[in-house]
Structure formats: structure tokens, C-alpha cells
Amino acid sequence: MAGECAHRHGLVDEGIKGYVDRIVDSPNALTIHQAPPMPRKDRSEPIGLLARENANDEIYERICIAILEHRLHPGTKLGEDRLAKIFHVSRARVREVLNRLAHEQMVELYPQRGAFVAKPTPQQAMDVFEARRLIEPAILKRLISHLTPDKVARLRQHQELELDARRRDDRRAVVRLSGEFHVLVAELAGNGALLRILRELSSLTCLIIILYDTPTAISCRADEHSDIIDAIAKRDAARAEKLMMVHLNHIESSLTLDSTAEEVDLETVFK
């Protein structure tokens, strides 16, 4: 899947492989059409922390989906005032969400300038794919060792959603679902730490694809996902890991690491 807040550090260092080994087997553009007002509780009801968190989650999810569907491009300014008007909330509420997104490296925060959708450099793009090549085979290994028929069914259900989006030529849905496939694999593997890492890397990958992929390319090929699922279902860890490595290399090799993204409009994105 993502903020340097001021400066970003590389995601991969010498310790990442060891970290994975330790945790893998552990349990556990800017014109704006107004969005509908956020749901409000009746004044007679107490407005507690849970209600605030739910509202924040909704804003967070909408911004994340806009990024995943390539409607918000890297480098887009996320002005607090404009987002507050779009979502009918306070600037403080927007600031909380932007801080959360910055923590997950999907947004970069700059003093006196504000928040911007993260814009990974070519080197950071290579770092992300290196990290994914280290982590995703380990995730597959853990998933297969904890595999159930229900987990296989969920993977196949997700694949059907992706295939349906391709049949409808819904590029935005295809891009989002392609990234979500990898997150689902991590979720089903049952290791929360690996899931958090993969979620961040997947979000970063989406930003990288927006910046550096060709306009007509799709981030993930459906047949490659299908082959990976088949190998998982057969509990063939070696084949699943090999297919995943080929898949990740295919995505990275399709990138042109010298492109720039166009400006987009926030109101249009969240109409």
C-alpha cells in the first residue's frame, strides 16, 4: 500500500526481513459539488467519542477510496476549509483525519503549507516493491498454513467482483479491487502486524501507479490473481509465492519512473 509529514524515510532497511520472520508466525481536481451532510445524532442523544470516531472513519474512508480509485492524485492539496465544507464538519475534525492519513503515509503535512496527497519518488517506489517482495510471500505462507474453505471462498468472491468490474470496464473499481485483493490475503492470513504493513504498502502502491503507470494500464492482471488463488486453494505455498513474485515484478516493470500527475478538483472528486 503512503508522508513524510515533512520528510519521508525509505520503507526498507536491513531489519525488515528479520522483522517479518519474527511476526509471520505470531497469532493474532479542485471544483467542488457538495457531499451530502454527515449524519447527525438527535440533540437529545449524548454525542460521545464513538459518534466522533464514526464520523471521522467515514471521511477517512471516502478520502482513501478516492485515492485508491485514482480520483485524488499524488500532490493534490487537501485544504482543511474546502474539505470541511464538503463533508459538513469542522476543520478540527478534518485535521484529525488528515493526521491519521499522514501517519499511514498517504498524506504529507508541511508547516505553513498544509496537507497534500503523498507523492512517492521513484526511489521510494522501488523501496515499496522491495518491501512487498519480502512481505507478501510470508503472508501467503501464513495464510496457507491457516487455510479454511471459508477463506478460499472469500478470495474467490473478491475475484468475481474484480472480474465483474473488468466486464463493465469500470477502471476505478478495477484499480481499487486489485489493491484490495492483496489486503484481503493479508487479512485472511490472520496476523494484524502484517496486515497493517501490507495495507500501507498497498496504499503507497496505488499512489505510485497513479504517478508512474501508463494511462491505459491496469495495476493488476485478473489472471494473475486467479492463478494465485488456485495455488492457495491447493495449499501449494511454493507456487503461490512464485506467482506472487512474478505478479509484483510485472507491476513494477510496467511503471515509467519519470512521470508526473495532473491536478484534480476536490469538489468534483467528492460530488
PDB file of N, CA and C in Angstrom, residues 128-207:
ATOM      1  N   VAL A 128       9.172   0.407  -2.031  1.00  0.00           N
ATOM      2  CA  VAL A 128       7.879  -0.215  -1.745  1.00  0.00           C
ATOM      3  C   VAL A 128       7.808  -1.610  -2.353  1.00  0.00           C
ATOM      4  N   PHE A 129       8.211  -1.737  -3.593  1.00  0.00           N
ATOM      5  CA  PHE A 129       8.143  -3.059  -4.226  1.00  0.00           C
ATOM      6  C   PHE A 129       9.140  -4.031  -3.599  1.00  0.00           C
ATOM      7  N   GLU A 130      10.287  -3.534  -3.159  1.00  0.00           N
ATOM      8  CA  GLU A 130      11.221  -4.405  -2.457  1.00  0.00           C
ATOM      9  C   GLU A 130      10.589  -4.921  -1.172  1.00  0.00           C
ATOM     10  N   ALA A 131       9.942  -4.016  -0.443  1.00  0.00           N
ATOM     11  CA  ALA A 131       9.278  -4.423   0.796  1.00  0.00           C
ATOM     12  C   ALA A 131       8.180  -5.441   0.519  1.00  0.00           C
ATOM     13  N   ARG A 132       7.409  -5.214  -0.530  1.00  0.00           N
ATOM     14  CA  ARG A 132       6.327  -6.149  -0.850  1.00  0.00           C
ATOM     15  C   ARG A 132       6.870  -7.518  -1.229  1.00  0.00           C
ATOM     16  N   ARG A 133       7.994  -7.544  -1.930  1.00  0.00           N
ATOM     17  CA  ARG A 133       8.573  -8.842  -2.288  1.00  0.00           C
ATOM     18  C   ARG A 133       9.072  -9.596  -1.062  1.00  0.00           C
ATOM     19  N   LEU A 134       9.449  -8.884  -0.031  1.00  0.00           N
ATOM     20  CA  LEU A 134       9.855  -9.523   1.217  1.00  0.00           C
ATOM     21  C   LEU A 134       8.659 -10.000   2.030  1.00  0.00           C
ATOM     22  N   ILE A 135       7.603  -9.210   2.045  1.00  0.00           N
ATOM     23  CA  ILE A 135       6.489  -9.456   2.955  1.00  0.00           C
ATOM     24  C   ILE A 135       5.417 -10.377   2.387  1.00  0.00           C
ATOM     25  N   GLU A 136       5.039 -10.192   1.136  1.00  0.00           N
ATOM     26  CA  GLU A 136       3.876 -10.932   0.633  1.00  0.00           C
ATOM     27  C   GLU A 136       4.084 -12.444   0.538  1.00  0.00           C
ATOM     28  N   PRO A 137       5.267 -12.939   0.199  1.00  0.00           N
ATOM     29  CA  PRO A 137       5.431 -14.393   0.270  1.00  0.00           C
ATOM     30  C   PRO A 137       5.232 -14.929   1.687  1.00  0.00           C
ATOM     31  N   ALA A 138       5.691 -14.178   2.681  1.00  0.00           N
ATOM     32  CA  ALA A 138       5.491 -14.598   4.069  1.00  0.00           C
ATOM     33  C   ALA A 138       4.016 -14.605   4.434  1.00  0.00           C
ATOM     34  N   ILE A 139       3.268 -13.628   3.935  1.00  0.00           N
ATOM     35  CA  ILE A 139       1.823 -13.578   4.176  1.00  0.00           C
ATOM     36  C   ILE A 139       1.143 -14.790   3.551  1.00  0.00           C
ATOM     37  N   LEU A 140       1.525 -15.128   2.330  1.00  0.00           N
ATOM     38  CA  LEU A 140       0.949 -16.299   1.667  1.00  0.00           C
ATOM     39  C   LEU A 140       1.248 -17.576   2.443  1.00  0.00           C
ATOM     40  N   LYS A 141       2.471 -17.702   2.909  1.00  0.00           N
ATOM     41  CA  LYS A 141       2.847 -18.888   3.671  1.00  0.00           C
ATOM     42  C   LYS A 141       1.987 -19.034   4.914  1.00  0.00           C
ATOM     43  N   ARG A 142       1.773 -17.927   5.611  1.00  0.00           N
ATOM     44  CA  ARG A 142       0.948 -17.991   6.814  1.00  0.00           C
ATOM     45  C   ARG A 142      -0.504 -18.292   6.466  1.00  0.00           C
ATOM     46  N   LEU A 143      -1.037 -17.664   5.410  1.00  0.00           N
ATOM     47  CA  LEU A 143      -2.422 -17.929   5.015  1.00  0.00           C
ATOM     48  C   LEU A 143      -2.626 -19.407   4.706  1.00  0.00           C
ATOM     49  N   ILE A 144      -1.738 -19.976   3.928  1.00  0.00           N
ATOM     50  CA  ILE A 144      -1.893 -21.381   3.546  1.00  0.00           C
ATOM     51  C   ILE A 144      -1.804 -22.295   4.760  1.00  0.00           C
ATOM     52  N   SER A 145      -0.982 -21.943   5.718  1.00  0.00           N
ATOM     53  CA  SER A 145      -0.877 -22.776   6.924  1.00  0.00           C
ATOM     54  C   SER A 145      -2.087 -22.637   7.832  1.00  0.00           C
ATOM     55  N   HIS A 146      -2.918 -21.621   7.608  1.00  0.00           N
ATOM     56  CA  HIS A 146      -4.139 -21.417   8.395  1.00  0.00           C
ATOM     57  C   HIS A 146      -5.369 -21.396   7.487  1.00  0.00           C
ATOM     58  N   LEU A 147      -5.296 -22.095   6.372  1.00  0.00           N
ATOM     59  CA  LEU A 147      -6.348 -22.016   5.355  1.00  0.00           C
ATOM     60  C   LEU A 147      -7.607 -22.777   5.767  1.00  0.00           C
ATOM     61  N   THR A 148      -8.766 -22.201   5.421  1.00  0.00           N
ATOM     62  CA  THR A 148     -10.060 -22.852   5.607  1.00  0.00           C
ATOM     63  C   THR A 148     -10.870 -22.689   4.323  1.00  0.00           C
ATOM     64  N   PRO A 149     -11.891 -23.517   4.117  1.00  0.00           N
ATOM     65  CA  PRO A 149     -12.742 -23.348   2.931  1.00  0.00           C
ATOM     66  C   PRO A 149     -13.382 -21.966   2.860  1.00  0.00           C
ATOM     67  N   ASP A 150     -13.751 -21.407   4.010  1.00  0.00           N
ATOM     68  CA  ASP A 150     -14.355 -20.073   4.013  1.00  0.00           C
ATOM     69  C   ASP A 150     -13.389 -19.019   3.482  1.00  0.00           C
ATOM     70  N   LYS A 151     -12.115 -19.145   3.813  1.00  0.00           N
ATOM     71  CA  LYS A 151     -11.126 -18.177   3.339  1.00  0.00           C
ATOM     72  C   LYS A 151     -10.951 -18.273   1.825  1.00  0.00           C
ATOM     73  N   VAL A 152     -10.926 -19.484   1.305  1.00  0.00           N
ATOM     74  CA  VAL A 152     -10.836 -19.659  -0.149  1.00  0.00           C
ATOM     75  C   VAL A 152     -12.064 -19.051  -0.820  1.00  0.00           C
ATOM     76  N   ALA A 153     -13.236 -19.268  -0.207  1.00  0.00           N
ATOM     77  CA  ALA A 153     -14.477 -18.726  -0.769  1.00  0.00           C
ATOM     78  C   ALA A 153     -14.441 -17.207  -0.808  1.00  0.00           C
ATOM     79  N   ARG A 154     -13.904 -16.578   0.233  1.00  0.00           N
ATOM     80  CA  ARG A 154     -13.819 -15.116   0.256  1.00  0.00           C
ATOM     81  C   ARG A 154     -12.894 -14.600  -0.838  1.00  0.00           C
ATOM     82  N   LEU A 155     -11.795 -15.291  -1.070  1.00  0.00           N
ATOM     83  CA  LEU A 155     -10.887 -14.889  -2.148  1.00  0.00           C
ATOM     84  C   LEU A 155     -11.572 -15.001  -3.509  1.00  0.00           C
ATOM     85  N   ARG A 156     -12.317 -16.080  -3.702  1.00  0.00           N
ATOM     86  CA  ARG A 156     -12.996 -16.264  -4.989  1.00  0.00           C
ATOM     87  C   ARG A 156     -14.139 -15.254  -5.152  1.00  0.00           C
ATOM     88  N   GLN A 157     -14.824 -14.926  -4.079  1.00  0.00           N
ATOM     89  CA  GLN A 157     -15.874 -13.908  -4.147  1.00  0.00           C
ATOM     90  C   GLN A 157     -15.284 -12.562  -4.545  1.00  0.00           C
ATOM     91  N   HIS A 158     -14.138 -12.234  -3.960  1.00  0.00           N
ATOM     92  CA  HIS A 158     -13.482 -10.968  -4.302  1.00  0.00           C
ATOM     93  C   HIS A 158     -13.049 -10.980  -5.767  1.00  0.00           C
ATOM     94  N   GLN A 159     -12.545 -12.120  -6.221  1.00  0.00           N
ATOM     95  CA  GLN A 159     -12.136 -12.226  -7.617  1.00  0.00           C
ATOM     96  C   GLN A 159     -13.315 -12.022  -8.559  1.00  0.00           C
ATOM     97  N   GLU A 160     -14.495 -12.499  -8.182  1.00  0.00           N
ATOM     98  CA  GLU A 160     -15.686 -12.295  -9.007  1.00  0.00           C
ATOM     99  C   GLU A 160     -16.047 -10.814  -9.095  1.00  0.00           C
ATOM    100  N   LEU A 161     -15.899 -10.092  -7.985  1.00  0.00           N
ATOM    101  CA  LEU A 161     -16.146  -8.650  -8.005  1.00  0.00           C
ATOM    102  C   LEU A 161     -15.186  -7.955  -8.965  1.00  0.00           C
ATOM    103  N   GLU A 162     -13.926  -8.370  -8.920  1.00  0.00           N
ATOM    104  CA  GLU A 162     -12.915  -7.774  -9.797  1.00  0.00           C
ATOM    105  C   GLU A 162     -13.218  -8.089 -11.268  1.00  0.00           C
ATOM    106  N   LEU A 163     -13.588  -9.336 -11.551  1.00  0.00           N
ATOM    107  CA  LEU A 163     -13.914  -9.725 -12.926  1.00  0.00           C
ATOM    108  C   LEU A 163     -15.142  -8.979 -13.436  1.00  0.00           C
ATOM    109  N   ASP A 164     -16.131  -8.801 -12.548  1.00  0.00           N
ATOM    110  CA  ASP A 164     -17.333  -8.067 -12.941  1.00  0.00           C
ATOM    111  C   ASP A 164     -16.995  -6.617 -13.273  1.00  0.00           C
ATOM    112  N   ALA A 165     -16.118  -5.999 -12.471  1.00  0.00           N
ATOM    113  CA  ALA A 165     -15.700  -4.619 -12.739  1.00  0.00           C
ATOM    114  C   ALA A 165     -14.975  -4.525 -14.080  1.00  0.00           C
ATOM    115  N   ARG A 166     -14.193  -5.535 -14.398  1.00  0.00           N
ATOM    116  CA  ARG A 166     -13.496  -5.546 -15.691  1.00  0.00           C
ATOM    117  C   ARG A 166     -14.485  -5.697 -16.844  1.00  0.00           C
ATOM    118  N   ARG A 167     -15.498  -6.552 -16.667  1.00  0.00           N
ATOM    119  CA  ARG A 167     -16.507  -6.722 -17.713  1.00  0.00           C
ATOM    120  C   ARG A 167     -17.267  -5.426 -17.958  1.00  0.00           C
ATOM    121  N   ARG A 168     -17.495  -4.654 -16.893  1.00  0.00           N
ATOM    122  CA  ARG A 168     -18.193  -3.377 -17.007  1.00  0.00           C
ATOM    123  C   ARG A 168     -17.263  -2.250 -17.432  1.00  0.00           C
ATOM    124  N   ASP A 169     -15.980  -2.571 -17.571  1.00  0.00           N
ATOM    125  CA  ASP A 169     -14.950  -1.590 -17.923  1.00  0.00           C
ATOM    126  C   ASP A 169     -14.936  -0.436 -16.929  1.00  0.00           C
ATOM    127  N   ASP A 170     -15.133  -0.779 -15.661  1.00  0.00           N
ATOM    128  CA  ASP A 170     -15.113   0.206 -14.581  1.00  0.00           C
ATOM    129  C   ASP A 170     -13.691   0.285 -14.039  1.00  0.00           C
ATOM    130  N   ARG A 171     -12.885   1.128 -14.664  1.00  0.00           N
ATOM    131  CA  ARG A 171     -11.464   1.184 -14.322  1.00  0.00           C
ATOM    132  C   ARG A 171     -11.237   1.542 -12.859  1.00  0.00           C
ATOM    133  N   ARG A 172     -12.017   2.485 -12.357  1.00  0.00           N
ATOM    134  CA  ARG A 172     -11.818   2.883 -10.963  1.00  0.00           C
ATOM    135  C   ARG A 172     -12.039   1.716 -10.017  1.00  0.00           C
ATOM    136  N   ALA A 173     -13.116   0.968 -10.250  1.00  0.00           N
ATOM    137  CA  ALA A 173     -13.392  -0.185  -9.396  1.00  0.00           C
ATOM    138  C   ALA A 173     -12.320  -1.254  -9.553  1.00  0.00           C
ATOM    139  N   VAL A 174     -11.844  -1.451 -10.774  1.00  0.00           N
ATOM    140  CA  VAL A 174     -10.799  -2.446 -11.005  1.00  0.00           C
ATOM    141  C   VAL A 174      -9.542  -2.104 -10.223  1.00  0.00           C
ATOM    142  N   VAL A 175      -9.141  -0.837 -10.288  1.00  0.00           N
ATOM    143  CA  VAL A 175      -7.934  -0.411  -9.575  1.00  0.00           C
ATOM    144  C   VAL A 175      -8.094  -0.629  -8.076  1.00  0.00           C
ATOM    145  N   ARG A 176      -9.244  -0.207  -7.549  1.00  0.00           N
ATOM    146  CA  ARG A 176      -9.475  -0.365  -6.106  1.00  0.00           C
ATOM    147  C   ARG A 176      -9.509  -1.835  -5.703  1.00  0.00           C
ATOM    148  N   LEU A 177     -10.272  -2.641  -6.434  1.00  0.00           N
ATOM    149  CA  LEU A 177     -10.404  -4.054  -6.091  1.00  0.00           C
ATOM    150  C   LEU A 177      -9.088  -4.810  -6.255  1.00  0.00           C
ATOM    151  N   SER A 178      -8.286  -4.410  -7.230  1.00  0.00           N
ATOM    152  CA  SER A 178      -6.985  -5.056  -7.416  1.00  0.00           C
ATOM    153  C   SER A 178      -6.100  -4.864  -6.193  1.00  0.00           C
ATOM    154  N   GLY A 179      -6.069  -3.631  -5.691  1.00  0.00           N
ATOM    155  CA  GLY A 179      -5.292  -3.382  -4.482  1.00  0.00           C
ATOM    156  C   GLY A 179      -5.874  -4.075  -3.275  1.00  0.00           C
ATOM    157  N   GLU A 180      -7.201  -4.106  -3.184  1.00  0.00           N
ATOM    158  CA  GLU A 180      -7.862  -4.730  -2.039  1.00  0.00           C
ATOM    159  C   GLU A 180      -7.645  -6.238  -2.002  1.00  0.00           C
ATOM    160  N   PHE A 181      -7.388  -6.855  -3.149  1.00  0.00           N
ATOM    161  CA  PHE A 181      -7.105  -8.292  -3.165  1.00  0.00           C
ATOM    162  C   PHE A 181      -5.911  -8.617  -2.276  1.00  0.00           C
ATOM    163  N   HIS A 182      -4.851  -7.848  -2.416  1.00  0.00           N
ATOM    164  CA  HIS A 182      -3.643  -8.105  -1.635  1.00  0.00           C
ATOM    165  C   HIS A 182      -3.889  -7.865  -0.145  1.00  0.00           C
ATOM    166  N   VAL A 183      -4.682  -6.844   0.160  1.00  0.00           N
ATOM    167  CA  VAL A 183      -5.016  -6.581   1.559  1.00  0.00           C
ATOM    168  C   VAL A 183      -5.869  -7.714   2.118  1.00  0.00           C
ATOM    169  N   LEU A 184      -6.789  -8.239   1.318  1.00  0.00           N
ATOM    170  CA  LEU A 184      -7.623  -9.352   1.765  1.00  0.00           C
ATOM    171  C   LEU A 184      -6.779 -10.582   2.074  1.00  0.00           C
ATOM    172  N   VAL A 185      -5.810 -10.874   1.236  1.00  0.00           N
ATOM    173  CA  VAL A 185      -4.918 -12.003   1.502  1.00  0.00           C
ATOM    174  C   VAL A 185      -4.246 -11.834   2.864  1.00  0.00           C
ATOM    175  N   ALA A 186      -3.774 -10.611   3.134  1.00  0.00           N
ATOM    176  CA  ALA A 186      -3.129 -10.353   4.423  1.00  0.00           C
ATOM    177  C   ALA A 186      -4.117 -10.462   5.573  1.00  0.00           C
ATOM    178  N   GLU A 187      -5.334  -9.976   5.368  1.00  0.00           N
ATOM    179  CA  GLU A 187      -6.357 -10.073   6.411  1.00  0.00           C
ATOM    180  C   GLU A 187      -6.653 -11.529   6.743  1.00  0.00           C
ATOM    181  N   LEU A 188      -6.805 -12.349   5.718  1.00  0.00           N
ATOM    182  CA  LEU A 188      -7.130 -13.757   5.929  1.00  0.00           C
ATOM    183  C   LEU A 188      -5.970 -14.530   6.541  1.00  0.00           C
ATOM    184  N   ALA A 189      -4.747 -14.025   6.376  1.00  0.00           N
ATOM    185  CA  ALA A 189      -3.592 -14.685   6.984  1.00  0.00           C
ATOM    186  C   ALA A 189      -3.637 -14.600   8.502  1.00  0.00           C
ATOM    187  N   GLY A 190      -4.348 -13.611   9.032  1.00  0.00           N
ATOM    188  CA  GLY A 190      -4.596 -13.567  10.469  1.00  0.00           C
ATOM    189  C   GLY A 190      -3.502 -12.974  11.318  1.00  0.00           C
ATOM    190  N   ASN A 191      -2.608 -12.183  10.740  1.00  0.00           N
ATOM    191  CA  ASN A 191      -1.566 -11.523  11.526  1.00  0.00           C
ATOM    192  C   ASN A 191      -1.749 -10.018  11.404  1.00  0.00           C
ATOM    193  N   GLY A 192      -2.170  -9.380  12.487  1.00  0.00           N
ATOM    194  CA  GLY A 192      -2.511  -7.967  12.463  1.00  0.00           C
ATOM    195  C   GLY A 192      -1.355  -7.066  12.074  1.00  0.00           C
ATOM    196  N   ALA A 193      -0.141  -7.404  12.519  1.00  0.00           N
ATOM    197  CA  ALA A 193       1.021  -6.572  12.197  1.00  0.00           C
ATOM    198  C   ALA A 193       1.313  -6.604  10.699  1.00  0.00           C
ATOM    199  N   LEU A 194       1.267  -7.801  10.123  1.00  0.00           N
ATOM    200  CA  LEU A 194       1.482  -7.914   8.682  1.00  0.00           C
ATOM    201  C   LEU A 194       0.387  -7.207   7.900  1.00  0.00           C
ATOM    202  N   LEU A 195      -0.846  -7.290   8.387  1.00  0.00           N
ATOM    203  CA  LEU A 195      -1.957  -6.623   7.712  1.00  0.00           C
ATOM    204  C   LEU A 195      -1.747  -5.118   7.679  1.00  0.00           C
ATOM    205  N   ARG A 196      -1.331  -4.530   8.800  1.00  0.00           N
ATOM    206  CA  ARG A 196      -1.099  -3.083   8.850  1.00  0.00           C
ATOM    207  C   ARG A 196       0.001  -2.675   7.872  1.00  0.00           C
ATOM    208  N   ILE A 197       1.075  -3.452   7.825  1.00  0.00           N
ATOM    209  CA  ILE A 197       2.174  -3.139   6.911  1.00  0.00           C
ATOM    210  C   ILE A 197       1.708  -3.227   5.460  1.00  0.00           C
ATOM    211  N   LEU A 198       0.989  -4.308   5.134  1.00  0.00           N
ATOM    212  CA  LEU A 198       0.566  -4.506   3.751  1.00  0.00           C
ATOM    213  C   LEU A 198      -0.439  -3.455   3.320  1.00  0.00           C
ATOM    214  N   ARG A 199      -1.318  -3.043   4.270  1.00  0.00           N
ATOM    215  CA  ARG A 199      -2.288  -2.003   3.951  1.00  0.00           C
ATOM    216  C   ARG A 199      -1.565  -0.721   3.540  1.00  0.00           C
ATOM    217  N   GLU A 200      -0.546  -0.358   4.297  1.00  0.00           N
ATOM    218  CA  GLU A 200       0.210   0.858   3.993  1.00  0.00           C
ATOM    219  C   GLU A 200       0.942   0.721   2.663  1.00  0.00           C
ATOM    220  N   LEU A 201       1.568  -0.422   2.438  1.00  0.00           N
ATOM    221  CA  LEU A 201       2.286  -0.639   1.186  1.00  0.00           C
ATOM    222  C   LEU A 201       1.341  -0.651  -0.009  1.00  0.00           C
ATOM    223  N   SER A 202       0.146  -1.208   0.181  1.00  0.00           N
ATOM    224  CA  SER A 202      -0.831  -1.245  -0.904  1.00  0.00           C
ATOM    225  C   SER A 202      -1.302   0.162  -1.262  1.00  0.00           C
ATOM    226  N   SER A 203      -1.530   0.996  -0.242  1.00  0.00           N
ATOM    227  CA  SER A 203      -1.933   2.379  -0.495  1.00  0.00           C
ATOM    228  C   SER A 203      -0.823   3.145  -1.213  1.00  0.00           C
ATOM    229  N   LEU A 204       0.408   2.928  -0.772  1.00  0.00           N
ATOM    230  CA  LEU A 204       1.548   3.560  -1.436  1.00  0.00           C
ATOM    231  C   LEU A 204       1.665   3.097  -2.884  1.00  0.00           C
ATOM    232  N   THR A 205       1.420   1.815  -3.106  1.00  0.00           N
ATOM    233  CA  THR A 205       1.490   1.286  -4.470  1.00  0.00           C
ATOM    234  C   THR A 205       0.479   1.964  -5.369  1.00  0.00           C
ATOM    235  N   CYS A 206      -0.716   2.222  -4.830  1.00  0.00           N
ATOM    236  CA  CYS A 206      -1.737   2.904  -5.610  1.00  0.00           C
ATOM    237  C   CYS A 206      -1.254   4.290  -6.034  1.00  0.00           C
ATOM    238  N   LEU A 207      -0.656   5.021  -5.103  1.00  0.00           N
ATOM    239  CA  LEU A 207      -0.120   6.346  -5.427  1.00  0.00           C
ATOM    240  C   LEU A 207       0.988   6.239  -6.474  1.00  0.00           C
TER     241      LEU A 207
END
